[in-house]
Coordinates of C-alpha atoms in Angstrom, one line a residue:
Chain A
X11 CA -31.7 -5.0 -12.9
X12 CA -28.1 -5.6 -12.5
X13 CA -27.0 -4.7 -8.8
X14 CA -24.7 -2.0 -8.0
X15 CA -21.3 -3.6 -6.8
X16 CA -19.5 -2.0 -4.1
X17 CA -15.8 -3.3 -3.3
X18 CA -15.1 -3.2 0.4
X19 CA -11.5 -3.2 1.9
X20 CA -10.9 -6.3 4.2
X21 CA -8.8 -5.6 7.2
X22 CA -9.2 -2.7 9.6
X23 CA -11.7 -0.8 7.5
X24 CA -14.1 -3.3 7.0
X25 CA -16.1 -3.0 10.0
X26 CA -16.3 0.9 10.1
X27 CA -17.3 0.4 6.3
X28 CA -20.1 -1.9 7.0
X29 CA -21.4 0.1 9.7
X30 CA -21.2 3.1 7.3
X31 CA -23.2 1.2 4.6
X32 CA -25.5 0.1 7.1
X33 CA -26.2 3.5 8.4
X34 CA -26.9 4.9 4.7
X35 CA -29.4 2.1 4.5
X36 CA -27.4 -0.6 2.4
X37 CA -28.3 -3.8 4.6
X38 CA -25.0 -5.8 5.1
X39 CA -26.5 -8.3 7.3
X40 CA -25.7 -11.2 5.1
X41 CA -22.0 -10.5 5.4
X42 CA -20.0 -12.7 7.6
X43 CA -16.5 -11.6 8.3
X44 CA -14.7 -14.9 9.2
X45 CA -16.2 -16.7 6.0
X46 CA -14.2 -17.4 3.1
X47 CA -16.9 -16.1 0.9
X48 CA -15.8 -12.9 -0.7
X49 CA -19.2 -11.7 -2.4
X50 CA -22.6 -11.0 -0.6
X51 CA -25.6 -9.2 -1.4
X52 CA -27.9 -7.2 0.6
X53 CA -31.3 -8.4 1.3
X54 CA -32.9 -6.7 -1.6
X55 CA -30.4 -7.9 -4.0
X56 CA -29.7 -4.3 -5.2
X57 CA -26.2 -4.0 -4.1
X58 CA -23.5 -6.8 -4.5
X59 CA -20.7 -6.2 -1.8
X60 CA -17.2 -7.8 -2.8
X61 CA -14.5 -8.1 -0.2
X62 CA -11.0 -7.3 -1.7
X63 CA -7.4 -6.8 -0.6
X64 CA -7.2 -2.9 -0.2
X65 CA -4.6 -2.9 -2.9
X66 CA -6.7 -4.9 -5.5
X67 CA -9.6 -2.6 -5.1
X68 CA -8.2 0.3 -7.7
X69 CA -8.0 -2.5 -10.5
X70 CA -11.3 -4.1 -9.8
X71 CA -12.7 -0.7 -10.2
X72 CA -10.7 0.6 -13.3
X73 CA -11.8 -2.5 -15.3
X74 CA -15.6 -2.3 -14.0
X75 CA -15.6 -5.5 -12.1
X76 CA -17.0 -3.7 -9.4
X77 CA -18.8 -0.1 -9.7
X78 CA -18.1 1.7 -6.4
X79 CA -15.2 1.0 -3.8
X80 CA -14.1 2.2 -0.5
X81 CA -10.4 2.7 -0.4
X82 CA -7.7 4.7 1.2
X83 CA -5.9 7.4 -0.8
X84 CA -2.4 5.6 -0.1
X85 CA -3.5 2.9 -2.1
X86 CA -4.7 5.0 -5.1
X87 CA -1.2 6.8 -5.0
X88 CA 0.5 3.4 -5.2
X89 CA -1.6 1.7 -7.8
X90 CA -1.8 4.3 -10.4
X91 CA -5.2 3.4 -11.9
X92 CA -7.9 5.6 -13.8
X93 CA -10.9 5.8 -11.2
X94 CA -13.2 8.7 -10.2
X95 CA -12.8 9.9 -6.5
X96 CA -16.2 11.1 -5.6
X97 CA -16.4 11.6 -2.0
X98 CA -14.0 11.6 1.2
X99 CA -15.4 9.7 4.3
X100 CA -15.1 10.8 7.8
X101 CA -13.5 7.6 9.0
X102 CA -10.4 5.8 8.1
X103 CA -8.1 8.7 8.2
X104 CA -4.3 7.9 8.2
X105 CA -1.1 9.6 7.3
X106 CA 1.6 8.6 5.3
X107 CA 4.7 9.2 7.0
X108 CA 9.0 8.7 6.7
X109 CA 10.2 7.7 10.1
X110 CA 13.4 6.3 11.6
X111 CA 14.0 4.4 14.5
X112 CA 15.3 5.7 17.7
X113 CA 18.9 4.4 17.5
X114 CA 19.8 6.3 14.2
X115 CA 20.4 9.9 13.9
X116 CA 18.7 10.8 10.8
X117 CA 16.8 14.1 12.1
X118 CA 16.2 15.7 8.5
X119 CA 15.7 14.4 5.0
X120 CA 19.2 16.2 4.6
X121 CA 20.9 13.8 6.8
X122 CA 20.1 10.8 4.3
X123 CA 22.9 9.6 2.3
X124 CA 23.3 7.5 -0.7
X125 CA 23.8 4.0 1.2
X126 CA 20.6 4.5 3.5
X127 CA 17.8 2.1 2.9
X128 CA 14.1 2.7 3.1
X129 CA 11.8 -0.1 3.7
X130 CA 8.2 0.5 2.4
X131 CA 5.1 -1.2 1.4
X132 CA 4.6 1.4 -1.1
X133 CA 7.6 1.3 -3.5
X134 CA 6.2 3.7 -6.1
X135 CA 5.3 6.4 -3.7
X136 CA 8.5 6.1 -2.0
X137 CA 10.3 6.2 -5.5
X138 CA 8.6 9.3 -6.5
X139 CA 9.1 11.0 -3.0
X140 CA 12.7 10.4 -3.1
X141 CA 13.2 11.2 -7.0
X142 CA 11.3 14.6 -6.5
X143 CA 13.7 15.6 -3.8
X144 CA 16.8 14.3 -5.4
X145 CA 17.7 11.8 -2.6
X146 CA 19.5 8.7 -3.8
X147 CA 18.4 5.7 -1.6
X148 CA 17.8 2.1 -1.9
X149 CA 14.2 1.2 -1.7
X150 CA 13.4 -2.1 -0.2
X151 CA 9.7 -3.5 -0.5
X152 CA 8.4 -5.3 2.4
X153 CA 4.9 -6.2 3.5
X154 CA 3.4 -4.5 6.5
X155 CA 4.1 -4.4 9.6
X156 CA 7.2 -2.4 8.0
X157 CA 8.5 -1.5 11.7
X158 CA 9.9 -4.7 11.7
X159 CA 12.3 -3.8 9.0
X160 CA 13.7 -1.2 11.2
X161 CA 13.9 -3.0 14.5
X162 CA 15.7 -5.8 12.7
X163 CA 18.1 -3.5 11.0
X164 CA 17.2 -4.1 7.4
X165 CA 16.7 -0.5 6.7
X166 CA 17.4 2.8 8.1
X167 CA 14.2 4.5 7.4
X168 CA 10.6 3.2 6.7
X169 CA 7.8 5.0 4.8
X170 CA 4.5 3.7 5.5
X171 CA 0.9 4.7 6.3
X172 CA -0.7 4.6 9.8
X173 CA -4.1 4.8 10.6
X174 CA -3.9 6.1 14.0
X175 CA -0.6 7.5 15.6
X176 CA 2.9 5.9 15.5
X177 CA 2.7 2.3 17.0
X178 CA 5.8 2.6 19.1
X179 CA 7.6 5.4 20.7
X180 CA 11.0 3.9 19.6
X181 CA 10.1 4.9 16.1
X182 CA 10.4 8.7 15.1
X183 CA 8.8 10.7 12.6
X184 CA 11.0 12.6 10.2
X185 CA 8.4 13.7 7.7
X186 CA 4.8 13.7 7.4
X187 CA 4.0 13.1 3.7
X188 CA 0.4 13.2 3.4
X189 CA -2.8 12.9 5.1
X190 CA -4.6 10.1 3.7
X191 CA -8.2 10.3 3.6
X192 CA -10.7 7.3 3.0
X193 CA -12.7 7.8 -0.2
X194 CA -15.5 6.5 -2.2
X195 CA -14.3 5.7 -5.7
X196 CA -16.3 4.7 -8.9
X197 CA -15.5 3.2 -12.5
X198 CA -15.6 6.1 -14.8
X199 CA -18.4 4.1 -16.9
X200 CA -20.2 2.6 -14.2
X201 CA -20.8 6.1 -12.7
X202 CA -22.5 7.2 -16.0
X203 CA -24.6 3.9 -16.3
X204 CA -25.7 3.8 -12.5
X205 CA -25.9 7.8 -12.4
X206 CA -28.9 8.3 -10.5
X207 CA -28.4 5.4 -8.0
X208 CA -24.8 6.6 -7.3
X209 CA -25.9 10.3 -7.1
X210 CA -28.7 9.0 -4.4
X211 CA -26.1 7.2 -2.4
X212 CA -23.6 9.9 -2.4
X213 CA -26.1 12.5 -1.3
X214 CA -27.1 10.2 1.4
X215 CA -23.4 9.7 2.6
X216 CA -22.9 13.4 2.6
X217 CA -25.7 13.8 4.7
X218 CA -24.9 11.3 7.3
X219 CA -21.4 12.8 7.5
X220 CA -22.7 16.1 8.1
X221 CA -24.8 14.7 10.8
X222 CA -22.0 12.9 12.4
X223 CA -20.4 16.2 12.9
X224 CA -17.8 18.3 11.3
X225 CA -14.7 16.6 9.8
X226 CA -11.6 17.1 11.9
X227 CA -9.7 18.8 8.9
X228 CA -6.1 19.0 9.2
X229 CA -5.2 22.4 7.6
X230 CA -1.8 21.1 6.0
X231 CA -3.4 18.9 3.5
Chain B
X10 CA 20.2 -14.5 -29.0
X11 CA 19.6 -16.6 -25.8
X12 CA 17.3 -19.2 -26.2
X13 CA 15.3 -18.2 -23.3
X14 CA 14.0 -15.3 -24.8
X15 CA 11.5 -17.0 -26.7
X16 CA 10.6 -19.2 -23.9
X17 CA 7.1 -19.6 -22.7
X18 CA 8.1 -17.6 -19.6
X19 CA 8.5 -14.4 -21.7
X20 CA 5.4 -15.1 -23.6
X21 CA 3.3 -12.2 -22.2
X22 CA 6.0 -9.5 -22.1
X23 CA 5.5 -8.1 -25.6
X24 CA 2.3 -6.6 -26.7
X25 CA -1.0 -8.2 -27.9
X26 CA -0.9 -11.6 -30.0
X27 CA -3.4 -11.2 -32.7
X28 CA -4.8 -14.5 -33.8
X29 CA -8.7 -14.3 -34.4
X30 CA -8.5 -10.6 -34.0
X31 CA -7.3 -9.5 -37.5
X32 CA -10.4 -11.2 -39.3
X33 CA -13.0 -9.6 -36.8
X34 CA -11.0 -6.2 -36.9
X35 CA -10.9 -6.3 -41.0
X36 CA -14.9 -6.8 -40.9
X37 CA -15.2 -4.0 -38.4
X38 CA -13.0 -1.8 -40.6
X39 CA -14.9 -2.5 -43.6
X40 CA -18.2 -1.4 -42.3
X41 CA -16.3 1.8 -40.6
X42 CA -15.1 2.5 -44.1
X43 CA -18.5 2.7 -45.7
X44 CA -19.6 4.9 -42.9
X45 CA -16.7 7.4 -43.1
X46 CA -16.5 7.4 -47.0
X47 CA -20.6 8.1 -47.1
X48 CA -19.5 11.4 -45.1
X49 CA -16.9 12.2 -47.8
X50 CA -13.8 11.4 -45.9
X51 CA -10.7 10.0 -47.6
X52 CA -8.3 7.5 -45.9
X53 CA -4.8 8.8 -44.9
X54 CA -1.9 6.9 -43.2
X55 CA 0.9 8.3 -41.3
X56 CA 4.2 7.0 -40.8
X57 CA 4.5 4.6 -37.6
X58 CA 7.9 5.8 -36.7
X59 CA 8.4 9.5 -36.5
X60 CA 11.4 11.8 -35.8
X61 CA 11.9 13.1 -32.5
X62 CA 10.1 16.1 -30.7
X63 CA 6.6 16.5 -32.2
X64 CA 5.1 15.7 -29.0
X65 CA 7.5 17.8 -26.8
X66 CA 5.5 21.0 -27.4
X67 CA 2.0 20.1 -27.7
X68 CA 0.7 19.0 -24.4
X69 CA -0.1 15.4 -25.2
X70 CA -0.9 14.5 -21.5
X71 CA 1.8 11.9 -20.3
X72 CA 4.7 12.0 -22.8
X73 CA 6.5 9.6 -20.8
X74 CA 4.4 6.8 -21.9
X75 CA 5.6 7.1 -25.7
X76 CA 7.9 4.5 -27.2
X77 CA 11.3 6.4 -27.7
X78 CA 14.6 5.1 -29.4
X79 CA 17.3 6.3 -31.3
X80 CA 18.1 5.5 -35.1
X81 CA 21.4 4.8 -36.5
X82 CA 22.6 8.2 -36.6
X83 CA 21.6 8.8 -33.1
X84 CA 18.3 10.6 -33.9
X85 CA 15.4 10.3 -31.2
X86 CA 12.6 8.6 -32.9
X87 CA 9.3 7.6 -31.3
X88 CA 6.3 5.3 -32.2
X89 CA 3.2 7.1 -32.8
X90 CA 1.1 7.3 -29.5
X91 CA -2.2 8.4 -31.7
X92 CA -3.0 9.5 -35.1
X93 CA -4.4 13.0 -34.5
X94 CA -1.2 14.5 -33.8
X95 CA 0.4 13.0 -36.8
X96 CA -2.2 14.1 -39.0
X97 CA -2.1 17.7 -37.6
X98 CA 1.7 17.6 -38.5
X99 CA 1.1 16.3 -42.0
X100 CA -1.5 18.7 -42.6
X101 CA 0.4 21.7 -41.3
X102 CA 3.5 20.7 -43.4
X103 CA 2.2 19.2 -46.4
X104 CA -1.6 19.8 -47.1
X105 CA -1.5 23.5 -45.9
X106 CA -2.7 24.8 -49.4
X107 CA -5.4 22.2 -50.0
X108 CA -8.9 23.8 -50.1
X109 CA -10.6 23.6 -46.7
X110 CA -12.1 21.7 -45.0
X111 CA -10.3 18.6 -45.3
X112 CA -12.1 15.3 -44.3
X113 CA -9.7 12.6 -43.3
X114 CA -10.2 9.4 -41.8
X115 CA -7.5 6.5 -40.4
X116 CA -7.7 2.9 -39.2
X117 CA -4.3 2.4 -37.8
X118 CA -2.2 1.0 -34.8
X119 CA -0.6 3.2 -32.1
X120 CA 1.7 2.6 -29.2
X121 CA 1.9 3.4 -25.7
X122 CA 4.1 1.9 -23.0
X123 CA 2.1 2.6 -19.8
X124 CA -0.8 0.6 -20.8
X125 CA -1.3 -3.1 -19.7
X126 CA 0.6 -5.5 -21.8
X127 CA -2.2 -6.6 -24.0
X128 CA -3.0 -2.8 -24.9
X129 CA 0.3 -1.5 -25.6
X130 CA -0.3 -1.7 -29.3
X131 CA -3.9 -0.9 -30.1
X132 CA -5.9 -0.4 -33.2
X133 CA -8.2 2.6 -33.7
X134 CA -10.4 4.1 -36.3
X135 CA -10.8 7.7 -36.4
X136 CA -11.8 10.7 -38.6
X137 CA -10.6 14.6 -38.5
X138 CA -12.1 17.7 -40.0
X139 CA -9.4 20.3 -40.4
X140 CA -10.4 23.8 -41.5
X141 CA -13.6 24.2 -39.9
X142 CA -14.4 26.1 -36.7
X143 CA -18.3 25.7 -36.9
X144 CA -20.7 23.9 -34.8
X145 CA -21.7 21.8 -37.8
X146 CA -18.2 20.4 -38.0
X147 CA -18.5 19.4 -34.4
X148 CA -21.9 18.0 -34.9
X149 CA -20.8 15.8 -38.0
X150 CA -18.2 14.3 -36.0
X151 CA -20.5 13.3 -33.3
X152 CA -23.2 12.0 -35.4
X153 CA -20.6 10.2 -37.7
X154 CA -19.2 8.5 -34.7
X155 CA -22.6 7.4 -33.7
X156 CA -23.7 6.0 -37.0
X157 CA -20.2 4.3 -37.1
X158 CA -20.8 2.5 -33.7
X159 CA -24.4 1.5 -35.1
X160 CA -22.9 0.0 -38.1
X161 CA -20.6 -2.2 -36.6
X162 CA -23.1 -3.6 -34.3
X163 CA -22.8 -1.8 -30.9
X164 CA -26.3 -1.0 -29.9
X165 CA -26.2 0.0 -26.2
X166 CA -23.8 2.6 -26.2
X167 CA -24.0 6.5 -24.9
X168 CA -22.0 9.6 -25.9
X169 CA -21.2 12.1 -23.1
X170 CA -20.5 15.8 -24.5
X171 CA -18.5 18.3 -22.5
X172 CA -17.0 21.5 -23.3
X173 CA -13.3 22.7 -22.4
X174 CA -14.5 26.3 -22.0
X175 CA -17.0 25.6 -19.3
X176 CA -14.1 25.4 -16.5
X177 CA -12.2 28.0 -18.4
X178 CA -14.6 30.4 -17.8
X179 CA -15.5 29.3 -14.3
X180 CA -11.9 29.6 -13.3
X181 CA -11.6 33.0 -14.9
X182 CA -14.7 34.4 -13.1
X183 CA -13.4 33.1 -10.1
X184 CA -10.1 34.7 -10.7
X185 CA -7.8 31.9 -10.1
X186 CA -4.1 32.1 -10.6
X187 CA -2.6 30.5 -13.6
X188 CA -0.7 27.6 -11.7
X189 CA -3.9 27.0 -9.6
X190 CA -5.7 26.5 -12.6
X191 CA -3.2 24.1 -14.2
X192 CA -3.5 22.1 -11.0
X193 CA -7.4 22.1 -11.0
X194 CA -7.3 20.9 -14.6
X195 CA -4.8 17.9 -13.7
X196 CA -7.2 17.3 -10.8
X197 CA -10.1 17.2 -13.0
X198 CA -8.3 15.1 -15.9
X199 CA -7.5 12.6 -13.3
X200 CA -11.1 12.5 -12.1
X201 CA -10.1 13.2 -8.5
X202 CA -13.0 15.2 -7.5
X203 CA -12.5 15.2 -3.8
X204 CA -9.1 17.0 -4.0
X205 CA -10.4 19.4 -7.0
X206 CA -13.5 20.4 -4.6
X207 CA -11.2 21.0 -1.7
X208 CA -8.5 22.8 -3.8
X209 CA -11.0 25.0 -5.7
X210 CA -13.1 26.0 -2.6
X211 CA -10.2 26.9 -0.4
X212 CA -10.3 30.4 -1.8
X213 CA -13.1 33.0 -1.3
X214 CA -15.2 32.7 -4.7
X215 CA -18.9 33.8 -5.3
X216 CA -21.6 31.4 -4.1
X217 CA -23.1 30.6 -7.3
X218 CA -19.7 29.2 -8.7
X219 CA -19.0 27.5 -5.4
X220 CA -22.0 25.5 -5.8
X221 CA -21.2 24.4 -9.3
X222 CA -17.7 23.6 -8.2
X223 CA -19.1 21.6 -5.2
X224 CA -21.3 19.9 -7.6
X225 CA -18.3 18.9 -10.0
X226 CA -18.7 15.2 -10.5
X227 CA -22.6 15.3 -10.8
X228 CA -23.1 18.0 -14.0
X229 CA -24.9 15.6 -16.0
X230 CA -28.0 15.7 -17.9
X231 CA -29.5 17.6 -20.7
X232 CA -31.8 20.5 -20.7
X233 CA -32.6 20.1 -17.1
X234 CA -28.9 20.4 -16.4
X235 CA -28.7 23.5 -18.5
X236 CA -31.7 25.1 -16.7
X237 CA -30.2 24.3 -13.3
X238 CA -27.0 26.2 -14.6
X239 CA -29.1 29.3 -15.1
X240 CA -27.8 30.8 -12.2
X241 CA -24.3 31.2 -13.6
X242 CA -25.4 32.6 -16.9
X243 CA -25.3 36.1 -15.5
X244 CA -21.6 35.8 -16.6
X245 CA -21.5 37.0 -20.2
X246 CA -19.3 34.5 -21.5
X247 CA -20.6 31.6 -19.8
X248 CA -24.2 32.6 -21.1
X249 CA -23.1 32.5 -24.7
X250 CA -21.4 29.2 -24.2
X251 CA -24.6 27.8 -22.4
X252 CA -26.8 29.1 -25.3
X253 CA -24.4 27.4 -27.9
X254 CA -24.7 24.2 -26.1
X255 CA -28.4 24.3 -26.0
X256 CA -28.3 24.9 -29.7
X257 CA -26.2 21.9 -30.3
X258 CA -28.3 19.6 -28.3
X259 CA -31.4 21.0 -30.2
X260 CA -29.6 20.1 -33.4
X261 CA -28.7 16.5 -32.2
X262 CA -32.3 15.9 -31.1
X263 CA -33.6 17.2 -34.4
X264 CA -31.1 14.6 -36.2
X265 CA -32.9 11.9 -34.1
X266 CA -29.7 10.8 -31.6
X267 CA -31.3 12.4 -28.7
X268 CA -31.5 9.0 -26.9
X269 CA -27.8 8.6 -27.3
X270 CA -26.3 11.8 -25.8
X271 CA -25.8 13.3 -22.4
X272 CA -24.3 16.5 -21.4
X273 CA -21.3 16.1 -18.7
X274 CA -19.5 19.1 -17.7
X275 CA -17.1 17.0 -15.6
X276 CA -15.3 16.0 -18.9
X277 CA -12.1 17.9 -19.7
X278 CA -10.7 15.4 -21.9
X279 CA -7.7 12.9 -21.3
X280 CA -5.4 14.5 -23.6
X281 CA -4.2 18.1 -23.4
X282 CA -4.8 19.4 -26.8
X283 CA -8.7 19.6 -26.6
X284 CA -10.1 23.2 -27.1
X285 CA -13.9 23.0 -27.5
X286 CA -16.5 20.4 -27.5
X287 CA -15.2 17.1 -26.1
X288 CA -17.0 13.7 -26.2
X289 CA -16.6 10.1 -25.2
X290 CA -18.5 7.1 -26.0
X291 CA -19.3 4.3 -23.4
X292 CA -21.1 0.8 -23.8
X293 CA -22.8 -1.1 -20.8
X294 CA -20.2 -3.8 -20.8
X295 CA -16.9 -2.1 -20.9
X296 CA -15.2 -0.3 -17.7
X297 CA -13.6 2.4 -19.9
X298 CA -14.9 4.6 -22.7
X299 CA -14.7 2.8 -26.4
X300 CA -13.9 6.1 -28.1
X301 CA -13.6 9.8 -27.6
X302 CA -13.2 12.9 -29.7
X303 CA -13.3 16.7 -29.9
X304 CA -12.1 20.0 -31.3
X305 CA -8.5 21.1 -31.0
X306 CA -8.1 24.3 -32.6
X307 CA -4.6 25.0 -31.3
X308 CA -2.9 21.7 -32.1
X309 CA -2.0 22.6 -35.9
X310 CA -0.6 25.8 -34.4
X311 CA 2.2 24.0 -32.8
X312 CA 3.3 22.8 -36.4
X313 CA 3.5 26.4 -37.3
X314 CA -0.1 26.7 -39.1
X315 CA -2.8 28.1 -37.3
X316 CA -6.2 26.0 -38.3
X317 CA -9.3 24.8 -36.6
X318 CA -10.0 21.1 -36.3
X319 CA -12.1 18.6 -34.9
X320 CA -12.0 14.8 -34.7
X321 CA -12.6 11.6 -32.8
X322 CA -11.4 8.0 -32.7
X323 CA -12.9 4.8 -31.7
X324 CA -10.6 1.9 -30.0
X325 CA -11.4 -1.3 -32.3
X326 CA -10.0 -3.6 -29.6
X327 CA -12.5 -2.2 -26.9
X328 CA -15.1 -2.7 -29.6
X329 CA -14.3 -6.3 -30.3
X330 CA -14.3 -7.0 -26.6
X331 CA -17.7 -5.2 -26.1
X332 CA -19.1 -7.0 -28.9
X333 CA -17.7 -10.5 -27.5
X334 CA -19.2 -9.9 -24.1
X335 CA -22.5 -9.4 -26.0
X336 CA -21.8 -12.6 -28.2
X337 CA -23.3 -10.6 -31.1
X338 CA -20.1 -10.9 -33.3
X339 CA -21.0 -13.0 -35.9
X340 CA -18.2 -13.2 -38.4
X341 CA -18.2 -14.2 -42.2
X342 CA -15.0 -16.2 -42.6
X343 CA -14.5 -17.3 -38.9
X344 CA -15.6 -20.9 -39.5
X345 CA -15.4 -22.7 -42.9
X346 CA -18.4 -23.7 -44.5
X347 CA -16.9 -27.2 -45.5
X348 CA -14.4 -29.6 -44.1
X349 CA -12.9 -32.2 -46.6
X350 CA -11.6 -35.4 -45.3
X351 CA -11.2 -39.0 -46.6
X352 CA -11.1 -42.6 -45.4
X353 CA -8.1 -45.0 -45.8
X354 CA -6.9 -43.7 -49.0
X355 CA -5.8 -40.4 -50.8
X356 CA -7.7 -39.8 -53.5
X357 CA -6.5 -37.6 -56.2
X358 CA -9.7 -35.9 -56.4
X359 CA -9.5 -34.4 -52.9
X360 CA -7.9 -31.1 -54.2
X361 CA -10.5 -30.8 -57.2
X362 CA -13.4 -31.4 -55.0
X363 CA -12.1 -28.3 -52.5
X364 CA -11.3 -26.1 -55.9
X365 CA -15.0 -26.8 -57.1
X366 CA -16.4 -25.7 -53.9
X367 CA -14.2 -22.9 -53.6
X368 CA -14.9 -21.7 -57.0
X369 CA -18.6 -21.7 -55.9
X370 CA -17.7 -19.2 -53.0
X371 CA -17.4 -21.6 -50.1
X372 CA -14.9 -21.5 -47.4
X373 CA -13.3 -24.9 -47.5
X374 CA -10.6 -26.4 -45.1
X375 CA -9.2 -29.7 -46.0
X376 CA -7.6 -32.5 -43.9
X377 CA -3.8 -32.4 -44.4
X378 CA -2.7 -34.6 -41.6
X379 CA -2.6 -38.6 -41.1
X380 CA -5.3 -38.4 -38.6
X381 CA -8.0 -41.4 -38.7
X382 CA -11.5 -40.4 -39.8
X383 CA -13.0 -40.2 -36.2
X384 CA -10.0 -37.8 -35.1
X385 CA -10.5 -35.8 -38.3
X386 CA -14.3 -35.4 -37.4
X387 CA -13.6 -34.5 -33.9
X388 CA -11.3 -31.7 -35.2
X389 CA -14.4 -30.5 -37.5
X390 CA -16.5 -30.7 -34.5
X391 CA -14.1 -28.5 -32.3
X392 CA -14.0 -26.0 -35.0
X393 CA -17.5 -25.9 -35.4
X394 CA -17.7 -26.6 -39.0
X395 CA -21.4 -27.6 -40.2
X396 CA -20.7 -29.9 -43.0
X397 CA -18.0 -32.3 -43.7
X398 CA -17.5 -34.0 -46.8
X399 CA -16.0 -37.5 -46.7
X400 CA -14.1 -39.1 -49.7
X401 CA -14.2 -42.8 -49.6
X402 CA -14.7 -45.6 -51.9
X403 CA -17.7 -48.1 -51.9
X404 CA -17.5 -52.0 -52.2
X405 CA -16.7 -51.9 -56.0
X406 CA -14.0 -49.6 -55.4
X407 CA -15.7 -46.9 -56.8
X408 CA -15.1 -43.3 -55.5
X409 CA -17.8 -42.1 -53.2
X410 CA -18.8 -39.0 -51.8
X411 CA -20.4 -38.8 -48.6
X412 CA -21.8 -35.3 -47.1
X413 CA -22.0 -35.3 -43.2
X414 CA -24.3 -32.9 -41.5
X415 CA -22.4 -32.3 -38.2
X416 CA -25.1 -31.0 -36.3
X417 CA -27.6 -33.7 -37.0
X418 CA -25.2 -36.4 -37.8
X419 CA -26.8 -37.3 -41.0
X420 CA -25.1 -38.9 -43.9
X421 CA -26.2 -38.6 -47.5
X422 CA -24.3 -40.0 -50.4
X423 CA -24.0 -37.4 -53.0
X424 CA -23.1 -37.0 -56.6
X425 CA -20.8 -34.4 -56.6
X426 CA -21.4 -32.8 -60.0
X427 CA -25.1 -32.8 -59.0
X428 CA -24.3 -31.3 -55.5
X429 CA -22.6 -28.4 -57.1
X430 CA -25.4 -27.4 -59.4

């Protein structure tokens, strides 16, 4: 039978994801993180693990090149792709914030004037966010770490996502845009074709999450 | 016009370039026509370019993805994003007084700008029954779509059936407010089940409904699913709906397509105008559905004529891709039967030989360049042509016709008149 392929994000989320998959019984021992190889199989050849840049995962899933994926919500908001969002995981939670550096004085959104610039690695989210609020602003797309754009004076504001707290006390949060959960997503056709297998996996994941303890849910979501 | 507009760099900026596709498409179209016509459907075409705001009031999902432009007098025009709405408009305005039900089918192109470059212009084939609100009409659409897919050579496909009223009743029993219901529908439509569950279970709702909502993405199955939903059939409307769905399943089973369909209540339809049964088709090889359909009883009302209707459409581009992945697309006409070439001289009978073969019904391609014989044979090999006819002369300077079988590399000298007999 064709193995079920699971897309895993490289970077910070990789090791907790591997730990998570191991915990629900998907053996990831073959996986060597420092290798150039991107495709691995579990020891029973039932699962195919594909390591991908987090931002590439939605398109792989949409086209059915991978059946399941682990991805954070910020990526889904930025890359508008049709995928099934099945389950929220208990790790990898981050938040999407609008922040300024210590030495400028925008304390609220109202202080932003039209010559301001915002540096972001989420140009689509930033565009929607400011358009919705009627704020004219220049959006500068940069790669992470976005903090550098503030420190070097490229932009007045930054819109980015942090896994934990803000990295530097010189950066001050203006608006918390959203809590970003880490999600299990699926291709809409693979979900049907592998229904029993995916259903079983999701049940295992739910059990595991419940056993690990209740989620520290933020009521503002 | 600047030269660079046509340069290689801009090659991918338009929509799809059709090269081999038209042939395959016509082949599929022909088969689809036979199926549709055997059910008594008649073909219809609607204008590619339409005036203004037909879509503004009928909830066509994302209207921002429709191509709009202005004509000379400043009217806003658009390219049709689907045929169903155009047909609904046409029937509501022109065919209002025709005897109902009206059975119509179409095979045509549509345009959407938010798709990937290659899918901005897409061909689809579909059918609509206008003027019947019965289950028989819904079932006729489902089985006709199944027969159509079988006829064009897709074997491993499945159909998922859902019903728009399922969630409508659940939301009503849970006493959600209107704006909340809209949010929830949008989350379902975007397949965002995690947020849907979170959003829907924030409020206090009966436990039996909470269980169904929590299980939203997994409401798949057949009679087993209907049995497991027995708990919520204490709600009267829901009971009637589930009974009616059971009957539909039985009818489909009786017809012999039981293996093809599954119920899936997580379906709400990508387009906003669906109002009853909705269904979609998918194959193992494609990452997105190859076709979809459903009942849209309120759509004609937007054009001033209340009339029930149901229909479906199949995306031909995706079907071709799916068939290519399985390599089961054997196309008459893709490869010529004969390739006629010549040795050093240009015989006058070259065209005549081709004509005789064509009259016999063969597909014949001729050498029309200055290539040497070897190059020309190479060309035939690359084109996968099985038989090559070489015109040449023998030692006595008489015309000699050689038939070369490209697979076995065998040459046979033939008498052309005899060969044709």
